[in-house]
Amino acid sequence: MTQEQVLNGLQAEKESFLAQECAVALQQNPESILKEIVQTREYLTGLYTTRLRINKSLKRSFFENEEISSWEEAIKQLSSSSAKEVCLNTFSTEEKAYMMFWDTATNQLIAIFYLYPENAQDL
């Protein structure tokens, strides 16, 4: 997805504070590069469920409860989606790293979560 498509999709999610926050951050950092991968929904759901489970089992104290809650909610939304393929865009600012999951067939936002940059390596 292009940066414009991502921004438009985020702005369309009027009920999501996190999507609106991410849209503002993207507008304030227009030179930022969005990383993107496309995979099946099952693959990305499994991957991020496993990463969450590992981080929780290691009791990584640096994760904030709000980060974990954001991640858990995104996995629930991703799991319940009917999308076959999902585009994952990542975008980082000095304050947060955002992971956005989009249905490739409709370009609709499925889920979004964030981590603080120091906790977001390799995500």
Short mmCIF file of N, CA and C in Angstrom, two decimals:
data_model
loop_
_atom_site.label_atom_id
_atom_site.label_comp_id
_atom_site.label_asym_id
_atom_site.label_seq_id
_atom_site.Cartn_x
_atom_site.Cartn_y
_atom_site.Cartn_z
N MET A 1 0.85 -1.18 0.00
CA MET A 1 0.00 0.00 0.00
C MET A 1 0.89 1.24 0.00
N THR A 2 0.43 2.26 -0.67
CA THR A 2 1.18 3.51 -0.67
C THR A 2 0.97 4.24 0.65
N GLN A 3 1.83 5.19 0.91
CA GLN A 3 1.70 5.98 2.13
C GLN A 3 0.36 6.73 2.13
N GLU A 4 -0.07 7.20 0.98
CA GLU A 4 -1.35 7.89 0.88
C GLU A 4 -2.51 6.95 1.19
N GLN A 5 -2.47 5.73 0.68
CA GLN A 5 -3.52 4.75 0.98
C GLN A 5 -3.56 4.43 2.47
N VAL A 6 -2.41 4.27 3.08
CA VAL A 6 -2.35 3.99 4.52
C VAL A 6 -2.94 5.15 5.29
N LEU A 7 -2.53 6.36 4.96
CA LEU A 7 -3.04 7.54 5.65
C LEU A 7 -4.55 7.66 5.50
N ASN A 8 -5.06 7.48 4.29
CA ASN A 8 -6.51 7.56 4.05
C ASN A 8 -7.24 6.48 4.84
N GLY A 9 -6.69 5.27 4.85
CA GLY A 9 -7.30 4.18 5.59
C GLY A 9 -7.34 4.44 7.09
N LEU A 10 -6.26 4.99 7.62
CA LEU A 10 -6.23 5.33 9.04
C LEU A 10 -7.24 6.42 9.37
N GLN A 11 -7.28 7.44 8.54
CA GLN A 11 -8.21 8.56 8.78
C GLN A 11 -9.66 8.10 8.71
N ALA A 12 -9.94 7.08 7.93
CA ALA A 12 -11.32 6.56 7.81
C ALA A 12 -11.77 5.85 9.08
N GLU A 13 -10.84 5.44 9.91
CA GLU A 13 -11.16 4.72 11.15
C GLU A 13 -11.44 5.72 12.27
N LYS A 14 -12.52 6.45 12.14
CA LYS A 14 -12.86 7.54 13.06
C LYS A 14 -13.03 7.08 14.51
N GLU A 15 -13.45 5.83 14.71
CA GLU A 15 -13.73 5.32 16.05
C GLU A 15 -12.47 4.83 16.77
N SER A 16 -11.38 4.69 16.05
CA SER A 16 -10.15 4.16 16.63
C SER A 16 -9.20 5.29 16.99
N PHE A 17 -9.03 5.49 18.30
CA PHE A 17 -8.09 6.51 18.76
C PHE A 17 -6.68 6.19 18.27
N LEU A 18 -6.30 4.92 18.32
CA LEU A 18 -4.96 4.52 17.91
C LEU A 18 -4.73 4.78 16.42
N ALA A 19 -5.72 4.49 15.59
CA ALA A 19 -5.60 4.76 14.15
C ALA A 19 -5.47 6.26 13.90
N GLN A 20 -6.24 7.05 14.62
CA GLN A 20 -6.16 8.51 14.46
C GLN A 20 -4.80 9.04 14.92
N GLU A 21 -4.31 8.50 16.02
CA GLU A 21 -2.99 8.88 16.53
C GLU A 21 -1.90 8.55 15.51
N CYS A 22 -1.98 7.37 14.93
CA CYS A 22 -1.01 6.94 13.93
C CYS A 22 -1.10 7.83 12.69
N ALA A 23 -2.31 8.20 12.27
CA ALA A 23 -2.49 9.07 11.10
C ALA A 23 -1.83 10.42 11.33
N VAL A 24 -2.01 10.97 12.50
CA VAL A 24 -1.39 12.26 12.82
C VAL A 24 0.13 12.13 12.80
N ALA A 25 0.65 11.06 13.39
CA ALA A 25 2.10 10.84 13.40
C ALA A 25 2.63 10.70 11.98
N LEU A 26 1.90 10.01 11.13
CA LEU A 26 2.32 9.83 9.74
C LEU A 26 2.29 11.17 8.98
N GLN A 27 1.29 11.99 9.26
CA GLN A 27 1.21 13.31 8.63
C GLN A 27 2.36 14.20 9.09
N GLN A 28 2.75 14.07 10.34
CA GLN A 28 3.83 14.89 10.88
C GLN A 28 5.21 14.41 10.44
N ASN A 29 5.26 13.20 9.91
CA ASN A 29 6.52 12.61 9.44
C ASN A 29 6.35 12.10 8.02
N PRO A 30 6.03 12.99 7.07
CA PRO A 30 5.72 12.53 5.70
C PRO A 30 6.90 11.87 5.00
N GLU A 31 8.10 12.11 5.46
CA GLU A 31 9.27 11.50 4.84
C GLU A 31 9.53 10.08 5.35
N SER A 32 8.76 9.67 6.31
CA SER A 32 8.95 8.35 6.89
C SER A 32 8.66 7.25 5.88
N ILE A 33 9.36 6.17 6.03
CA ILE A 33 9.19 5.04 5.13
C ILE A 33 8.36 3.99 5.85
N LEU A 34 7.30 3.53 5.20
CA LEU A 34 6.49 2.45 5.74
C LEU A 34 7.04 1.14 5.21
N LYS A 35 7.41 0.26 6.11
CA LYS A 35 7.83 -1.08 5.70
C LYS A 35 6.58 -1.90 5.48
N GLU A 36 6.67 -2.84 4.53
CA GLU A 36 5.48 -3.60 4.17
C GLU A 36 5.83 -5.04 3.82
N ILE A 37 4.99 -5.96 4.32
CA ILE A 37 5.06 -7.34 3.88
C ILE A 37 3.63 -7.81 3.65
N VAL A 38 3.46 -8.76 2.74
CA VAL A 38 2.16 -9.35 2.48
C VAL A 38 2.29 -10.86 2.72
N GLN A 39 1.39 -11.38 3.55
CA GLN A 39 1.37 -12.79 3.90
C GLN A 39 -0.08 -13.21 4.10
N THR A 40 -0.28 -14.49 4.29
CA THR A 40 -1.62 -14.95 4.61
C THR A 40 -1.98 -14.48 6.02
N ARG A 41 -3.27 -14.34 6.26
CA ARG A 41 -3.74 -13.94 7.59
C ARG A 41 -3.31 -14.97 8.63
N GLU A 42 -3.41 -16.24 8.28
CA GLU A 42 -3.04 -17.30 9.21
C GLU A 42 -1.58 -17.20 9.62
N TYR A 43 -0.71 -16.94 8.65
CA TYR A 43 0.72 -16.84 8.93
C TYR A 43 1.00 -15.69 9.89
N LEU A 44 0.47 -14.50 9.57
CA LEU A 44 0.75 -13.34 10.42
C LEU A 44 0.11 -13.47 11.80
N THR A 45 -1.09 -14.05 11.86
CA THR A 45 -1.72 -14.28 13.16
C THR A 45 -0.86 -15.21 14.00
N GLY A 46 -0.40 -16.30 13.40
CA GLY A 46 0.45 -17.24 14.12
C GLY A 46 1.76 -16.62 14.55
N LEU A 47 2.38 -15.87 13.66
CA LEU A 47 3.66 -15.25 13.95
C LEU A 47 3.55 -14.28 15.14
N TYR A 48 2.57 -13.38 15.09
CA TYR A 48 2.46 -12.38 16.15
C TYR A 48 1.89 -12.96 17.45
N THR A 49 1.11 -14.04 17.35
CA THR A 49 0.66 -14.74 18.55
C THR A 49 1.86 -15.39 19.23
N THR A 50 2.71 -16.02 18.44
CA THR A 50 3.91 -16.66 18.99
C THR A 50 4.85 -15.63 19.61
N ARG A 51 5.07 -14.52 18.93
CA ARG A 51 5.95 -13.47 19.47
C ARG A 51 5.40 -12.92 20.79
N LEU A 52 4.09 -12.74 20.85
CA LEU A 52 3.48 -12.26 22.09
C LEU A 52 3.66 -13.29 23.20
N ARG A 53 3.37 -14.54 22.89
CA ARG A 53 3.49 -15.62 23.88
C ARG A 53 4.92 -15.71 24.42
N ILE A 54 5.91 -15.62 23.53
CA ILE A 54 7.31 -15.69 23.95
C ILE A 54 7.65 -14.52 24.87
N ASN A 55 7.28 -13.33 24.46
CA ASN A 55 7.59 -12.16 25.28
C ASN A 55 6.90 -12.21 26.64
N LYS A 56 5.67 -12.70 26.67
CA LYS A 56 4.97 -12.82 27.95
C LYS A 56 5.59 -13.91 28.81
N SER A 57 5.98 -15.04 28.21
CA SER A 57 6.54 -16.14 28.99
C SER A 57 7.92 -15.79 29.55
N LEU A 58 8.65 -14.96 28.84
CA LEU A 58 9.95 -14.53 29.33
C LEU A 58 9.81 -13.44 30.39
N LYS A 59 8.55 -13.02 30.58
CA LYS A 59 8.23 -11.98 31.56
C LYS A 59 9.13 -10.75 31.36
N ARG A 60 9.17 -10.35 30.12
CA ARG A 60 9.98 -9.17 29.80
C ARG A 60 9.37 -7.96 30.49
N SER A 61 10.02 -7.52 31.51
CA SER A 61 9.48 -6.46 32.35
C SER A 61 9.43 -5.11 31.64
N PHE A 62 10.16 -4.98 30.53
CA PHE A 62 10.16 -3.69 29.87
C PHE A 62 8.89 -3.43 29.06
N PHE A 63 8.10 -4.46 28.79
CA PHE A 63 6.83 -4.24 28.10
C PHE A 63 5.83 -3.62 29.07
N GLU A 64 5.21 -2.58 28.64
CA GLU A 64 4.17 -1.93 29.43
C GLU A 64 2.87 -2.70 29.26
N ASN A 65 2.01 -2.67 30.27
CA ASN A 65 0.72 -3.36 30.18
C ASN A 65 -0.09 -2.86 28.99
N GLU A 66 -0.02 -1.57 28.71
CA GLU A 66 -0.79 -1.02 27.59
C GLU A 66 -0.28 -1.56 26.26
N GLU A 67 1.02 -1.81 26.15
CA GLU A 67 1.56 -2.39 24.93
C GLU A 67 1.02 -3.81 24.74
N ILE A 68 1.04 -4.59 25.80
CA ILE A 68 0.55 -5.97 25.74
C ILE A 68 -0.93 -5.98 25.39
N SER A 69 -1.72 -5.10 26.02
CA SER A 69 -3.16 -5.03 25.73
C SER A 69 -3.40 -4.67 24.27
N SER A 70 -2.65 -3.73 23.75
CA SER A 70 -2.77 -3.31 22.36
C SER A 70 -2.47 -4.48 21.43
N TRP A 71 -1.42 -5.23 21.75
CA TRP A 71 -1.00 -6.38 20.96
C TRP A 71 -2.06 -7.48 21.01
N GLU A 72 -2.56 -7.79 22.20
CA GLU A 72 -3.57 -8.84 22.35
C GLU A 72 -4.84 -8.50 21.59
N GLU A 73 -5.28 -7.26 21.66
CA GLU A 73 -6.49 -6.84 20.95
C GLU A 73 -6.30 -6.95 19.44
N ALA A 74 -5.14 -6.58 18.94
CA ALA A 74 -4.87 -6.69 17.51
C ALA A 74 -4.91 -8.14 17.05
N ILE A 75 -4.38 -9.05 17.85
CA ILE A 75 -4.39 -10.46 17.49
C ILE A 75 -5.83 -10.99 17.45
N LYS A 76 -6.66 -10.56 18.41
CA LYS A 76 -8.08 -10.97 18.39
C LYS A 76 -8.76 -10.51 17.10
N GLN A 77 -8.53 -9.25 16.74
CA GLN A 77 -9.15 -8.71 15.53
C GLN A 77 -8.63 -9.42 14.28
N LEU A 78 -7.34 -9.68 14.25
CA LEU A 78 -6.74 -10.37 13.11
C LEU A 78 -7.29 -11.79 13.00
N SER A 79 -7.41 -12.47 14.13
CA SER A 79 -7.92 -13.85 14.15
C SER A 79 -9.36 -13.93 13.65
N SER A 80 -10.16 -12.94 13.96
CA SER A 80 -11.57 -12.98 13.59
C SER A 80 -11.84 -12.41 12.20
N SER A 81 -10.82 -11.90 11.55
CA SER A 81 -10.98 -11.34 10.21
C SER A 81 -11.20 -12.44 9.18
N SER A 82 -11.93 -12.11 8.13
CA SER A 82 -12.14 -13.07 7.04
C SER A 82 -11.12 -12.88 5.91
N ALA A 83 -10.17 -11.97 6.09
CA ALA A 83 -9.16 -11.71 5.05
C ALA A 83 -8.33 -12.96 4.78
N LYS A 84 -8.02 -13.17 3.54
CA LYS A 84 -7.14 -14.28 3.18
C LYS A 84 -5.69 -13.84 3.20
N GLU A 85 -5.40 -12.72 2.56
CA GLU A 85 -4.07 -12.14 2.57
C GLU A 85 -4.11 -10.82 3.32
N VAL A 86 -3.01 -10.56 4.02
CA VAL A 86 -2.92 -9.36 4.85
C VAL A 86 -1.62 -8.63 4.53
N CYS A 87 -1.74 -7.33 4.44
CA CYS A 87 -0.57 -6.47 4.28
C CYS A 87 -0.23 -5.91 5.66
N LEU A 88 1.00 -6.10 6.08
CA LEU A 88 1.46 -5.55 7.35
C LEU A 88 2.36 -4.37 7.05
N ASN A 89 1.95 -3.19 7.52
CA ASN A 89 2.78 -1.99 7.42
C ASN A 89 3.30 -1.67 8.81
N THR A 90 4.57 -1.33 8.87
CA THR A 90 5.13 -0.84 10.13
C THR A 90 5.61 0.58 9.92
N PHE A 91 5.45 1.36 10.95
CA PHE A 91 5.79 2.78 10.91
C PHE A 91 6.27 3.17 12.29
N SER A 92 7.42 3.81 12.37
CA SER A 92 7.97 4.18 13.67
C SER A 92 8.19 5.68 13.79
N THR A 93 7.91 6.17 14.99
CA THR A 93 8.22 7.55 15.36
C THR A 93 9.14 7.46 16.58
N GLU A 94 9.52 8.58 17.12
CA GLU A 94 10.33 8.57 18.34
C GLU A 94 9.53 8.04 19.52
N GLU A 95 8.20 8.16 19.47
CA GLU A 95 7.35 7.75 20.59
C GLU A 95 6.85 6.32 20.50
N LYS A 96 6.47 5.87 19.30
CA LYS A 96 5.85 4.56 19.15
C LYS A 96 6.20 3.93 17.81
N ALA A 97 6.15 2.61 17.80
CA ALA A 97 6.24 1.85 16.56
C ALA A 97 4.88 1.20 16.35
N TYR A 98 4.27 1.46 15.20
CA TYR A 98 2.92 0.98 14.90
C TYR A 98 2.99 -0.20 13.93
N MET A 99 2.17 -1.21 14.16
CA MET A 99 2.01 -2.33 13.26
C MET A 99 0.55 -2.32 12.80
N MET A 100 0.34 -2.19 11.50
CA MET A 100 -1.01 -2.08 10.94
C MET A 100 -1.25 -3.25 9.99
N PHE A 101 -2.35 -3.94 10.18
CA PHE A 101 -2.72 -5.09 9.36
C PHE A 101 -3.90 -4.70 8.49
N TRP A 102 -3.76 -4.86 7.17
CA TRP A 102 -4.76 -4.46 6.19
C TRP A 102 -5.22 -5.67 5.39
N ASP A 103 -6.50 -5.73 5.10
CA ASP A 103 -7.05 -6.73 4.19
C ASP A 103 -6.63 -6.32 2.78
N THR A 104 -5.88 -7.17 2.09
CA THR A 104 -5.38 -6.79 0.77
C THR A 104 -6.49 -6.71 -0.28
N ALA A 105 -7.58 -7.41 -0.07
CA ALA A 105 -8.68 -7.39 -1.03
C ALA A 105 -9.48 -6.09 -0.96
N THR A 106 -9.57 -5.50 0.23
CA THR A 106 -10.41 -4.31 0.42
C THR A 106 -9.64 -3.06 0.85
N ASN A 107 -8.38 -3.23 1.21
CA ASN A 107 -7.57 -2.15 1.78
C ASN A 107 -8.16 -1.59 3.07
N GLN A 108 -8.95 -2.40 3.77
CA GLN A 108 -9.54 -2.01 5.04
C GLN A 108 -8.59 -2.39 6.18
N LEU A 109 -8.48 -1.51 7.17
CA LEU A 109 -7.67 -1.79 8.35
C LEU A 109 -8.34 -2.89 9.16
N ILE A 110 -7.59 -3.94 9.44
CA ILE A 110 -8.09 -5.04 10.26
C ILE A 110 -7.75 -4.79 11.72
N ALA A 111 -6.49 -4.46 11.95
CA ALA A 111 -6.01 -4.30 13.33
C ALA A 111 -4.78 -3.41 13.33
N ILE A 112 -4.54 -2.81 14.48
CA ILE A 112 -3.35 -1.99 14.67
C ILE A 112 -2.90 -2.16 16.12
N PHE A 113 -1.60 -2.24 16.30
CA PHE A 113 -1.08 -2.21 17.66
C PHE A 113 0.23 -1.45 17.66
N TYR A 114 0.70 -1.15 18.84
CA TYR A 114 1.94 -0.38 18.94
C TYR A 114 2.81 -0.95 20.06
N LEU A 115 4.07 -0.62 19.94
CA LEU A 115 5.04 -0.86 21.00
C LEU A 115 5.90 0.40 21.09
N TYR A 116 6.53 0.58 22.21
CA TYR A 116 7.48 1.67 22.31
C TYR A 116 8.72 1.25 21.52
N PRO A 117 9.38 2.18 20.83
CA PRO A 117 10.46 1.83 19.90
C PRO A 117 11.53 0.91 20.49
N GLU A 118 11.88 1.11 21.72
CA GLU A 118 12.91 0.26 22.31
C GLU A 118 12.47 -1.20 22.47
N ASN A 119 11.17 -1.45 22.39
CA ASN A 119 10.64 -2.81 22.50
C ASN A 119 10.25 -3.40 21.16
N ALA A 120 10.43 -2.66 20.10
CA ALA A 120 9.88 -3.05 18.80
C ALA A 120 10.92 -3.58 17.81
N GLN A 121 12.11 -3.91 18.26
CA GLN A 121 13.10 -4.42 17.32
C GLN A 121 12.59 -5.70 16.68
N ASP A 122 12.83 -5.81 15.40
CA ASP A 122 12.49 -7.02 14.62
C ASP A 122 11.01 -7.31 14.55
N LEU A 123 10.15 -6.34 14.75
CA LEU A 123 8.72 -6.60 14.61
C LEU A 123 8.27 -6.14 13.26
#
